[in-house]
Coordinates of C-alpha atoms and ligand atoms in Angstrom, one line a residue:
Chain O
M224 CA 169.3 28.9 227.4
L225 CA 166.9 26.2 229.3
E226 CA 169.0 22.4 230.4
L227 CA 166.9 19.8 231.8
K228 CA 169.2 17.3 232.6
N229 CA 168.8 13.9 233.7
I230 CA 165.5 14.9 235.6
S231 CA 162.9 12.4 236.6
F232 CA 159.8 12.7 238.3
K233 CA 158.6 9.7 240.9
V234 CA 154.9 10.4 242.5
S235 CA 153.6 7.7 245.3
V236 CA 150.3 6.7 244.6
E237 CA 148.0 3.6 246.9
N238 CA 152.1 2.9 248.1
Q239 CA 153.1 1.9 245.2
E240 CA 155.7 4.2 242.8
K241 CA 155.2 5.0 239.6
E242 CA 157.4 6.9 237.0
I243 CA 155.6 10.1 235.3
L244 CA 158.9 10.7 233.9
K245 CA 162.2 9.1 233.4
N246 CA 165.5 10.6 232.8
V247 CA 164.5 13.5 230.6
N248 CA 167.0 15.6 229.4
L249 CA 166.4 18.1 227.1
V250 CA 168.0 21.8 225.6
I251 CA 165.9 24.4 225.4
D252 CA 167.4 27.0 223.1
D253 CA 165.4 28.2 220.3
K254 CA 162.5 31.1 219.9
F255 CA 159.8 28.4 219.9
V256 CA 159.9 24.5 220.9
A257 CA 156.5 22.2 220.6
I258 CA 156.3 19.4 222.9
T259 CA 153.6 17.5 221.8
G260 CA 153.3 13.7 222.8
P261 CA 149.9 12.0 223.6
N262 CA 147.3 11.9 226.6
G263 CA 149.4 11.1 230.0
G264 CA 152.3 11.4 228.7
G265 CA 154.2 13.7 230.9
K266 CA 154.2 16.5 228.9
S267 CA 152.2 19.1 231.9
T268 CA 154.5 16.6 234.3
L269 CA 157.2 18.7 233.0
A270 CA 155.9 22.1 232.7
K271 CA 155.6 21.8 236.2
I272 CA 159.1 21.2 236.6
I273 CA 160.3 24.1 234.8
A274 CA 157.2 26.3 237.2
G275 CA 158.7 24.8 240.6
I276 CA 155.4 23.5 240.7
Y277 CA 156.7 19.7 241.0
Q278 CA 160.9 19.3 242.2
P279 CA 162.6 16.6 240.5
T280 CA 163.4 13.1 242.5
T281 CA 167.1 13.5 240.8
G282 CA 168.3 16.2 238.0
Q283 CA 169.1 19.1 237.5
I284 CA 167.5 22.1 235.5
L285 CA 169.8 25.5 234.5
L286 CA 168.5 29.1 233.4
D287 CA 170.6 30.5 231.6
G288 CA 173.5 28.7 233.3
V289 CA 172.4 29.0 236.7
D290 CA 171.2 25.5 238.9
I291 CA 167.6 26.0 239.9
T292 CA 167.1 22.9 240.2
N293 CA 166.4 24.5 244.8
K294 CA 164.6 27.6 243.6
S295 CA 161.0 28.4 244.7
I296 CA 157.6 29.0 242.1
T297 CA 158.3 32.4 243.5
E298 CA 162.4 32.8 243.0
R299 CA 162.2 31.3 239.3
A300 CA 159.4 33.7 238.3
N301 CA 161.5 36.1 240.1
L302 CA 164.4 34.6 237.7
G303 CA 161.3 35.3 233.9
I304 CA 159.9 32.0 233.5
S305 CA 156.0 32.2 232.7
F306 CA 153.8 29.3 232.9
A307 CA 150.0 29.4 231.7
F308 CA 148.2 26.3 233.1
Q309 CA 146.6 23.5 230.9
Q310 CA 143.4 24.4 233.7
P311 CA 143.7 27.8 234.0
V312 CA 142.0 29.4 238.0
R313 CA 139.5 30.9 238.7
F314 CA 139.4 33.4 241.2
K315 CA 136.4 35.1 243.9
G316 CA 137.2 38.6 243.8
L317 CA 139.1 38.7 241.3
T318 CA 139.1 40.7 238.5
V319 CA 140.4 40.5 235.6
R320 CA 142.6 43.3 236.3
D321 CA 143.1 42.7 239.5
L322 CA 145.8 39.7 237.8
I323 CA 147.2 41.9 234.4
T324 CA 148.3 44.0 237.1
L325 CA 150.0 41.4 239.8
S326 CA 151.9 39.8 236.0
A327 CA 152.9 42.4 234.9
G328 CA 154.2 43.5 238.9
K329 CA 153.3 46.6 238.3
Q330 CA 150.7 49.3 238.2
I331 CA 149.6 49.5 235.2
T332 CA 146.5 52.0 232.6
V333 CA 144.0 50.5 231.8
S334 CA 144.4 50.9 228.3
E335 CA 148.3 48.9 228.4
A336 CA 146.5 45.7 230.1
C337 CA 143.8 46.4 227.6
T338 CA 145.9 46.0 224.8
Y339 CA 147.1 42.6 226.3
L340 CA 143.5 41.3 226.2
S341 CA 142.4 41.9 222.3
E342 CA 145.2 40.9 222.1
V343 CA 144.0 37.8 222.5
G344 CA 140.5 38.5 220.9
L345 CA 138.4 39.6 224.4
C346 CA 136.8 42.7 223.7
A347 CA 138.7 44.8 226.8
R348 CA 136.3 46.7 227.0
D349 CA 134.1 43.8 228.4
Y350 CA 136.4 41.7 230.4
I351 CA 138.9 44.3 232.7
D352 CA 137.1 44.5 235.8
R353 CA 135.1 40.8 235.6
E354 CA 135.3 38.5 239.0
I355 CA 137.7 35.9 237.8
N356 CA 134.8 33.4 238.8
A357 CA 132.6 30.9 237.5
S358 CA 130.8 33.2 234.8
L359 CA 133.7 32.8 232.9
S360 CA 133.7 30.8 230.3
G361 CA 136.9 27.8 229.9
G362 CA 137.9 30.1 226.2
E363 CA 138.2 33.0 227.8
L364 CA 139.9 32.0 231.4
K365 CA 141.9 30.2 228.4
R366 CA 142.3 33.8 226.5
I367 CA 142.9 35.0 229.7
E368 CA 145.3 32.6 231.5
I369 CA 147.7 34.0 228.0
A370 CA 147.5 37.8 228.3
M371 CA 148.7 37.0 232.0
I372 CA 152.2 35.9 230.5
M373 CA 152.0 39.0 227.9
A374 CA 152.2 40.4 230.6
R375 CA 154.7 39.0 232.7
G376 CA 156.9 39.2 228.9
T377 CA 159.4 37.4 230.5
K378 CA 162.8 35.7 228.8
L379 CA 160.7 32.1 229.4
S380 CA 156.8 31.3 228.4
V381 CA 155.5 27.8 229.2
F382 CA 152.1 27.0 227.8
D383 CA 150.3 24.4 228.7
E384 CA 147.8 23.7 225.4
P385 CA 146.9 27.3 224.7
E386 CA 144.6 25.8 221.6
A387 CA 142.7 24.1 224.5
G388 CA 138.6 25.0 224.3
I389 CA 139.7 28.2 222.0
D390 CA 137.1 28.0 219.2
L391 CA 137.7 28.1 215.1
W392 CA 138.3 31.7 214.4
S393 CA 140.2 32.4 216.8
F394 CA 142.8 29.8 216.7
N395 CA 144.0 31.5 213.2
N396 CA 144.8 34.3 215.6
L397 CA 145.6 32.7 218.2
I398 CA 148.2 31.4 215.8
R399 CA 149.0 35.3 214.8
V400 CA 149.5 35.7 218.4
F401 CA 152.2 33.0 218.6
E402 CA 153.6 34.7 215.8
K403 CA 154.2 37.9 217.7
M404 CA 155.3 36.5 220.0
H405 CA 157.8 34.6 218.8
E406 CA 159.3 36.8 216.3
K407 CA 159.0 39.6 219.3
T408 CA 161.4 37.6 221.8
N409 CA 164.3 37.9 223.3
G410 CA 163.9 34.7 225.0
S411 CA 162.2 31.3 224.5
I412 CA 158.4 30.2 224.0
I413 CA 157.4 26.1 225.1
I414 CA 154.0 24.9 223.7
I415 CA 152.9 22.0 224.1
S416 CA 149.8 21.0 222.2
H417 CA 147.8 18.8 219.9
Q418 CA 147.9 21.1 217.0
E419 CA 150.0 20.7 213.7
R420 CA 150.2 24.0 213.0
I421 CA 151.1 25.2 216.0
L422 CA 153.5 22.8 215.8
D423 CA 154.2 24.2 212.1
I424 CA 155.7 27.5 213.6
A425 CA 157.8 25.5 215.9
D426 CA 161.8 26.3 215.5
K427 CA 162.2 22.6 217.2
I428 CA 160.2 19.8 218.3
A429 CA 159.4 17.4 221.3
L430 CA 157.7 14.0 221.6
V431 CA 156.8 12.9 225.3
A432 CA 155.7 9.8 225.6
N433 CA 155.5 7.6 228.3
G434 CA 157.6 9.6 230.5
E435 CA 160.3 10.2 227.9
V436 CA 162.3 12.7 225.3
K437 CA 161.4 9.7 222.4
K438 CA 162.3 12.1 219.6
Y439 CA 163.9 15.8 219.3
G440 CA 164.6 17.7 216.2
S441 CA 163.8 21.0 214.1
K442 CA 160.9 20.8 213.3
E443 CA 161.3 20.0 209.5
E444 CA 163.2 16.5 210.7
I445 CA 160.2 16.5 213.0
L446 CA 156.7 16.8 212.0
P447 CA 156.9 14.4 208.5
E448 CA 157.7 11.5 210.7
L449 CA 154.8 12.6 213.5
L450 CA 152.5 13.4 210.9
R451 CA 153.7 9.9 208.7
K452 CA 153.6 8.0 212.3
E453 CA 150.1 8.9 212.8
N454 CA 148.7 6.5 209.7
T455 CA 150.7 4.2 210.4
N456 CA 150.2 2.5 214.6
F457 CA 151.0 5.7 216.4
G458 CA 147.2 6.7 217.2
C459 CA 147.5 8.5 220.5
V460 CA 148.7 11.9 218.7
K461 CA 145.8 14.4 218.3
L462 CA 147.6 16.4 214.9
Chain D
M574 CA 138.6 65.5 268.6
N575 CA 142.4 64.6 269.0
I576 CA 145.2 62.7 266.7
I577 CA 144.1 59.0 267.7
E578 CA 139.1 59.8 267.5
K579 CA 140.2 62.0 263.9
G580 CA 142.2 58.4 262.7
L581 CA 139.1 56.4 264.0
L582 CA 136.8 58.0 262.0
E583 CA 139.1 58.1 258.8
K584 CA 139.7 54.1 259.1
I585 CA 135.4 53.6 259.7
T586 CA 134.7 56.8 257.3
G587 CA 137.3 57.6 254.8
L588 CA 137.3 60.8 255.6
H589 CA 139.9 63.1 256.4
E590 CA 138.5 66.0 257.9
V591 CA 134.2 66.1 258.6
P592 CA 132.0 65.1 256.3
Q593 CA 130.7 66.8 253.3
G594 CA 126.1 67.6 254.7
A595 CA 125.0 66.2 257.2
Y596 CA 126.7 64.5 259.9
N597 CA 126.6 64.2 263.6
I598 CA 129.8 62.0 265.6
R599 CA 129.5 60.4 268.3
A600 CA 132.8 61.0 270.7
N601 CA 133.2 58.3 273.5
G602 CA 129.9 59.4 274.5
G603 CA 128.6 62.9 274.2
L604 CA 128.5 64.9 270.8
G605 CA 131.3 65.7 268.6
G606 CA 130.1 67.5 266.1
R607 CA 126.6 68.4 264.0
N608 CA 125.6 69.3 261.0
T609 CA 122.1 70.0 259.4
T610 CA 120.9 70.6 256.1
A611 CA 117.7 71.5 254.5
N612 CA 116.3 68.7 254.3
I613 CA 118.3 66.2 256.8
D614 CA 117.4 67.2 260.2
I615 CA 119.5 65.3 263.1
V616 CA 117.7 65.6 266.4
S617 CA 118.8 63.9 270.3
K618 CA 116.1 61.8 272.2
E619 CA 115.0 63.2 275.3
D620 CA 114.3 59.3 276.6
K621 CA 117.7 57.6 276.4
P622 CA 121.0 58.3 274.7
G623 CA 120.4 58.5 270.7
I624 CA 119.2 60.9 267.9
D625 CA 116.4 60.8 265.7
I626 CA 117.5 60.9 261.8
I627 CA 114.6 62.5 259.3
I628 CA 114.8 62.7 256.1
K629 CA 112.0 64.9 253.5
P630 CA 110.5 63.0 251.6
N631 CA 112.2 63.5 247.7
T632 CA 115.2 64.4 249.8
K633 CA 117.8 62.9 246.1
N634 CA 121.6 63.0 246.1
E635 CA 122.1 63.8 250.1
S636 CA 124.7 62.1 252.0
V637 CA 124.4 61.4 256.4
H638 CA 127.5 60.6 258.6
I639 CA 126.8 59.2 261.5
P640 CA 130.2 57.7 262.6
V641 CA 131.4 57.2 266.3
V642 CA 134.4 55.6 267.7
V643 CA 135.5 54.9 271.5
S644 CA 139.0 55.8 272.2
K645 CA 138.6 55.8 276.5
S646 CA 139.4 52.7 277.6
G647 CA 136.6 51.1 280.2
L648 CA 133.0 52.9 278.0
N649 CA 130.2 51.5 277.1
D650 CA 128.4 52.8 275.0
L651 CA 124.7 52.2 274.5
V652 CA 123.0 54.2 272.1
Y653 CA 119.6 54.4 269.9
N654 CA 118.9 55.9 267.1
D655 CA 116.2 56.1 264.5
F656 CA 116.0 56.7 260.9
Y657 CA 113.0 58.4 259.0
I658 CA 113.4 58.1 255.2
G659 CA 110.5 59.9 253.6
E660 CA 108.5 58.9 250.6
N661 CA 110.7 59.1 246.7
A662 CA 114.1 60.0 248.4
D663 CA 117.1 58.7 246.9
V664 CA 120.5 58.6 250.3
V665 CA 123.7 57.5 251.4
I666 CA 123.8 56.3 255.0
V667 CA 127.0 56.2 256.2
A668 CA 127.4 55.0 260.2
G669 CA 130.3 53.4 261.7
C670 CA 132.4 52.8 264.7
G671 CA 135.9 52.7 265.7
I672 CA 136.9 51.6 269.1
H673 CA 140.2 52.2 270.3
N674 CA 141.5 50.8 272.9
N675 CA 145.1 51.4 274.8
G676 CA 143.3 50.0 277.8
D677 CA 143.3 46.9 280.2
E678 CA 139.5 47.4 280.8
K679 CA 137.5 46.7 278.1
S680 CA 135.5 49.2 275.8
S681 CA 132.0 48.3 273.6
H682 CA 129.6 50.8 271.1
D683 CA 126.1 48.5 271.0
G684 CA 124.1 50.3 268.5
I685 CA 120.0 49.9 267.7
H686 CA 119.4 51.4 264.7
S687 CA 116.2 51.2 263.7
F688 CA 115.4 52.4 259.8
H689 CA 111.6 53.1 259.3
V690 CA 112.5 53.1 254.6
G691 CA 109.0 55.3 253.5
K692 CA 107.0 53.6 250.0
N693 CA 109.5 54.5 247.3
A694 CA 112.6 55.7 249.4
K695 CA 116.0 54.6 248.6
I696 CA 118.7 54.2 250.2
K697 CA 122.3 52.6 251.0
Y698 CA 123.5 52.7 254.6
V699 CA 127.1 51.7 255.0
E700 CA 128.9 50.6 258.3
K701 CA 132.4 50.1 259.0
H702 CA 133.6 48.5 262.3
Y703 CA 137.1 48.9 263.3
G704 CA 138.8 48.5 266.6
D705 CA 143.0 48.9 267.6
G706 CA 145.2 50.1 270.5
D707 CA 147.3 47.9 272.5
G708 CA 145.5 47.2 275.5
L709 CA 144.4 43.4 276.7
G710 CA 141.2 45.1 277.6
E711 CA 139.0 43.7 274.8
R712 CA 136.9 45.9 272.3
V713 CA 133.4 45.0 271.8
M714 CA 130.3 45.9 269.2
N715 CA 126.8 44.7 269.3
P716 CA 124.9 46.4 266.7
T717 CA 121.2 45.8 266.4
T718 CA 119.9 46.6 263.5
V719 CA 116.3 46.5 262.9
I720 CA 115.7 47.8 258.6
E721 CA 111.1 48.3 258.2
I722 CA 110.8 49.0 254.3
D723 CA 107.8 50.6 253.2
E724 CA 106.3 49.5 249.8
G725 CA 108.0 49.6 247.3
G726 CA 111.0 50.6 248.5
Y727 CA 114.7 49.8 248.0
M728 CA 117.4 49.7 250.8
E729 CA 121.0 48.3 249.8
M730 CA 123.2 47.3 253.0
E731 CA 127.2 46.9 253.1
T732 CA 128.7 46.0 256.5
T733 CA 132.3 45.8 257.2
Q734 CA 134.4 44.7 260.1
I735 CA 138.2 44.2 259.1
K736 CA 139.9 44.0 261.9
G737 CA 139.8 44.9 265.5
I738 CA 136.9 44.0 266.5
D739 CA 137.5 40.7 270.0
S740 CA 134.4 39.8 270.1
T741 CA 130.9 41.1 267.5
V742 CA 127.0 39.8 267.4
R743 CA 125.3 41.6 264.6
V744 CA 121.1 41.2 265.0
T745 CA 119.4 42.0 262.1
N746 CA 115.4 42.0 260.9
A747 CA 114.3 43.3 258.2
S748 CA 110.7 43.6 257.3
L749 CA 109.1 43.6 253.7
A750 CA 106.1 46.0 252.1
N751 CA 104.7 44.7 248.9
D752 CA 107.5 45.2 245.7
A753 CA 110.3 46.3 248.9
K754 CA 113.5 44.5 248.2
L755 CA 117.1 44.7 250.5
V756 CA 120.3 43.9 249.1
I757 CA 122.4 42.8 252.5
K758 CA 125.9 42.2 251.6
E759 CA 128.8 41.3 254.8
S760 CA 132.2 41.0 254.3
L761 CA 134.1 40.0 258.2
M762 CA 137.3 39.2 258.6
T763 CA 138.5 38.3 262.3
H764 CA 142.3 37.0 263.6
G765 CA 143.4 36.4 266.7
K766 CA 140.5 35.3 269.3
Q767 CA 138.0 36.9 268.0
Y768 CA 133.8 35.8 267.8
A769 CA 131.9 37.5 265.6
K770 CA 128.5 35.9 265.1
T771 CA 125.3 37.6 262.4
D772 CA 122.3 36.5 262.6
F773 CA 120.3 37.5 259.9
T774 CA 116.0 36.8 260.5
V775 CA 113.9 38.3 256.9
D776 CA 110.2 38.4 257.3
L777 CA 109.1 38.6 252.7
N778 CA 105.2 40.1 253.7
G779 CA 105.2 42.2 250.8
E780 CA 103.6 40.3 247.7
N781 CA 106.5 41.1 245.5
S782 CA 109.2 41.7 248.5
S783 CA 112.5 40.0 248.0
A784 CA 116.1 39.8 250.1
N785 CA 119.5 38.9 248.8
V786 CA 122.0 38.2 251.5
I787 CA 125.3 38.1 250.8
S788 CA 128.0 37.2 253.7
R789 CA 131.6 36.9 252.0
S790 CA 134.7 35.8 255.9
V791 CA 137.3 35.0 256.0
A792 CA 138.4 33.4 260.2
K793 CA 141.5 33.8 260.1
D794 CA 143.9 32.0 264.0
E795 CA 141.2 30.6 266.0
S796 CA 138.8 33.1 265.8
Y797 CA 135.7 31.7 265.2
Q798 CA 132.5 32.8 263.0
V799 CA 129.0 32.3 263.4
F800 CA 126.7 33.1 260.5
L801 CA 122.4 32.6 260.7
S802 CA 121.1 34.0 257.9
N803 CA 117.0 33.5 258.4
I804 CA 114.3 34.3 255.2
N805 CA 111.0 34.1 255.9
G806 CA 109.1 33.8 251.9
N807 CA 104.6 34.6 253.7
N808 CA 104.1 35.4 250.8
K809 CA 104.4 35.5 246.6
C810 CA 108.6 37.2 247.3
A811 CA 111.7 35.6 246.3
G812 CA 114.9 35.0 248.5
H813 CA 118.2 33.9 248.2
T814 CA 120.8 33.9 251.2
E815 CA 125.0 33.6 250.6
C816 CA 127.2 32.4 253.2
D817 CA 131.2 32.3 251.3
A818 CA 134.0 31.9 254.3
I819 CA 137.3 31.2 253.9
I820 CA 139.3 29.3 257.0
M821 CA 143.1 29.3 257.1
D822 CA 145.4 28.3 260.5
K823 CA 142.7 27.8 262.9
A824 CA 140.2 29.3 262.2
R825 CA 136.2 28.1 262.8
V826 CA 133.0 29.7 261.3
S827 CA 129.6 27.7 260.7
A828 CA 127.3 28.9 258.9
I829 CA 123.2 28.4 259.9
P830 CA 121.0 29.1 257.2
E831 CA 117.4 28.9 257.5
I832 CA 114.5 29.9 255.1
T833 CA 111.0 29.1 255.3
A834 CA 108.5 28.8 252.9
N835 CA 105.4 29.7 254.4
H836 CA 103.1 30.6 251.2
I837 CA 103.1 28.3 247.8
D838 CA 104.0 31.3 245.8
A839 CA 107.4 31.9 247.8
S840 CA 110.5 31.0 246.7
L841 CA 113.9 31.0 248.9
I842 CA 117.0 30.1 248.4
H843 CA 119.6 29.4 251.0
E844 CA 123.9 28.8 249.8
A845 CA 127.0 28.2 251.4
A846 CA 130.4 27.0 251.2
I847 CA 132.9 27.1 253.6
G848 CA 136.7 26.0 252.9
K849 CA 140.9 26.7 252.8
I850 CA 142.8 28.9 249.9
A851 CA 142.4 26.8 247.0
G852 CA 146.2 25.4 246.5
E853 CA 146.6 26.4 242.8
Q854 CA 145.0 29.6 243.1
L855 CA 148.5 30.2 245.6
L856 CA 150.4 28.6 243.0
K857 CA 149.5 30.7 240.1
L858 CA 149.6 33.5 242.0
M859 CA 153.2 32.8 243.2
T860 CA 154.0 31.1 239.0
L861 CA 153.2 35.5 239.1
G862 CA 156.1 36.2 241.7
L863 CA 153.8 36.1 244.7
T864 CA 155.0 35.0 247.6
E865 CA 153.3 32.7 249.2
E866 CA 151.8 34.9 251.7
E867 CA 151.4 37.6 249.0
A868 CA 149.1 35.5 247.5
E869 CA 147.6 34.6 250.5
E870 CA 146.7 38.9 251.0
Q871 CA 145.6 39.2 246.7
I872 CA 143.3 36.3 247.8
V873 CA 141.4 37.7 250.8
N874 CA 141.7 41.6 249.9
G875 CA 139.6 40.9 246.1
F876 CA 137.6 37.9 248.8
L877 CA 136.1 40.3 250.4
K878 CA 136.0 43.8 248.1
Ligands
ATP36 N1 150.3 14.3 240.8 C1 150.7 13.1 240.3 N2 150.3 12.3 241.4 C2 149.8 10.7 240.5 N3 150.3 10.1 238.5 C3 150.2 12.0 238.5 C4 150.4 13.2 239.3 N4 150.7 13.9 238.2 C5 150.1 13.2 236.7 N5 150.8 11.9 237.5 C6 149.9 10.9 236.3 O1 151.4 11.0 235.1 C7 150.9 11.4 234.1 C8 151.2 12.1 232.5 O2 150.5 13.4 233.3 P1 150.3 14.7 232.8 O3 149.1 15.7 233.0 O4 152.2 15.0 232.2 O5 150.1 14.5 230.9 P2 150.0 15.1 229.4 O6 151.2 14.7 229.0 O7 150.1 16.5 229.3 O8 148.9 14.0 229.3 P3 147.9 15.8 228.3 O9 148.0 16.1 226.6 O10 145.7 14.7 228.2 O11 147.7 17.0 229.2 C9 149.4 11.1 233.5 O12 149.6 9.3 233.8 C10 148.6 11.7 234.9 O13 147.6 10.6 235.3
MG37 MG1 148.8 18.1 229.8

């Protein structure tokens, strides 16, 4: 269970203070929680706060009741938090196999590594020894990013727009991947997404806009409301 | 050989025992062992220190190892090695030099290697430089490589210096005939107060000759690296040089690529990039559970691989 208590995050931009997250309170104890909301609303910032990449200005983060607010990225990773970036990072020289192995945290066989790649629709043989460099396409990188989180297999996984850049055909498979994760996980999955079909497989949905949690509740409660709003004046939510 | 020399040999050749096939081991300026085969002859020079390595035409799937180890402090070794690679041969040559200096005097090894690559011959030349020891004495290596590739010949040179050499000036000069091809891959890591200068000059004289010179390096602590690469396109040819460097701490790197086209059909490219490890690369690996130091090490090792 992940608890965010009174989280705020301020940065100073050109000597002006900007509050990116304002008093966020959120309890994640379901298997699958989707976070949605307009561009620039603060979703990725929230994910980075959870992973430890940003330190909140105020507030507390608890993982299974343990205060992890002052824990480093590495410590949180080892406590069971995984984070798939919205924009995956490229590495000259490191191969897909290297990153999957580092993700798994131990030596794994080629066939094990390949299983994760196949899950995300990459023909493993063609990719396992590829360098994670500029030659990989955006969609390929996103899939490798997802495979890495699967290889980690931690109790809390945060995916930041995993579907972005993934083609339509693969999108159906991706939905299946997340459905399967949903079924199998003993922990929680948080997915930041703008896609109705991803929101639709969530247990709960949080709407984050303007640095605040505007709504948080069961899918049945939130989704119809979001879809209605889209037709009225809430044009910002791309669903 | 004693245990230190064996250790050095393993560092530079990856071998625990004496190599298979032809070899010549030079230890502290003298002969530490030699083996020749039906196709590969090794002869000591009469007029100066060094050896001639003569590979018969059409020799296939054979290798030559010519490691050099220096374990005496204060030894300044100089050799001339000439390689004659016969037409249509296809061989691997593994050189390398290890210096162990526990004393306070400078130890050095300067090797002048000349390659005569025959028509349509194909060689892979692997060279590793390594130094260790706790003495204050400097470990210095100044290898010079001269390469001549005849028509249709191919040479791939892999040169690696990962640690322990205080000062190195490496000069490589190559000239290529028609359809000849040269690939050079350098990987370099310097630390402490080390200095490393690399100086490549390639003359693409032949029609359809081509060269690709790629350097990847990491400079740590207060070390200083200079990369010079000079490609002259004197005919219809293709040349590419690339220097990619990571700087850390207070290290400095200069990359000075130079390309000259002396022919209308010469096509030459140079690329150079120097920068520190991207912050997001460290962050990504840390989210996988690595510490910052472990992340740095993975990134550097991958980059130099
Ligand atoms: N380090 C920073 N410094 C200054 N402003 C920042 C910083 N990080 C994020 N912001 C700003 O905070 C706001 C929230 O950004 P965030 O990336 O969290 O949005 P998001 O909800 O993920 O948007 P999207 O749907 O486009 O991915 C944006 O206005 C962004 O420009
Ligand atoms: Mg975002």
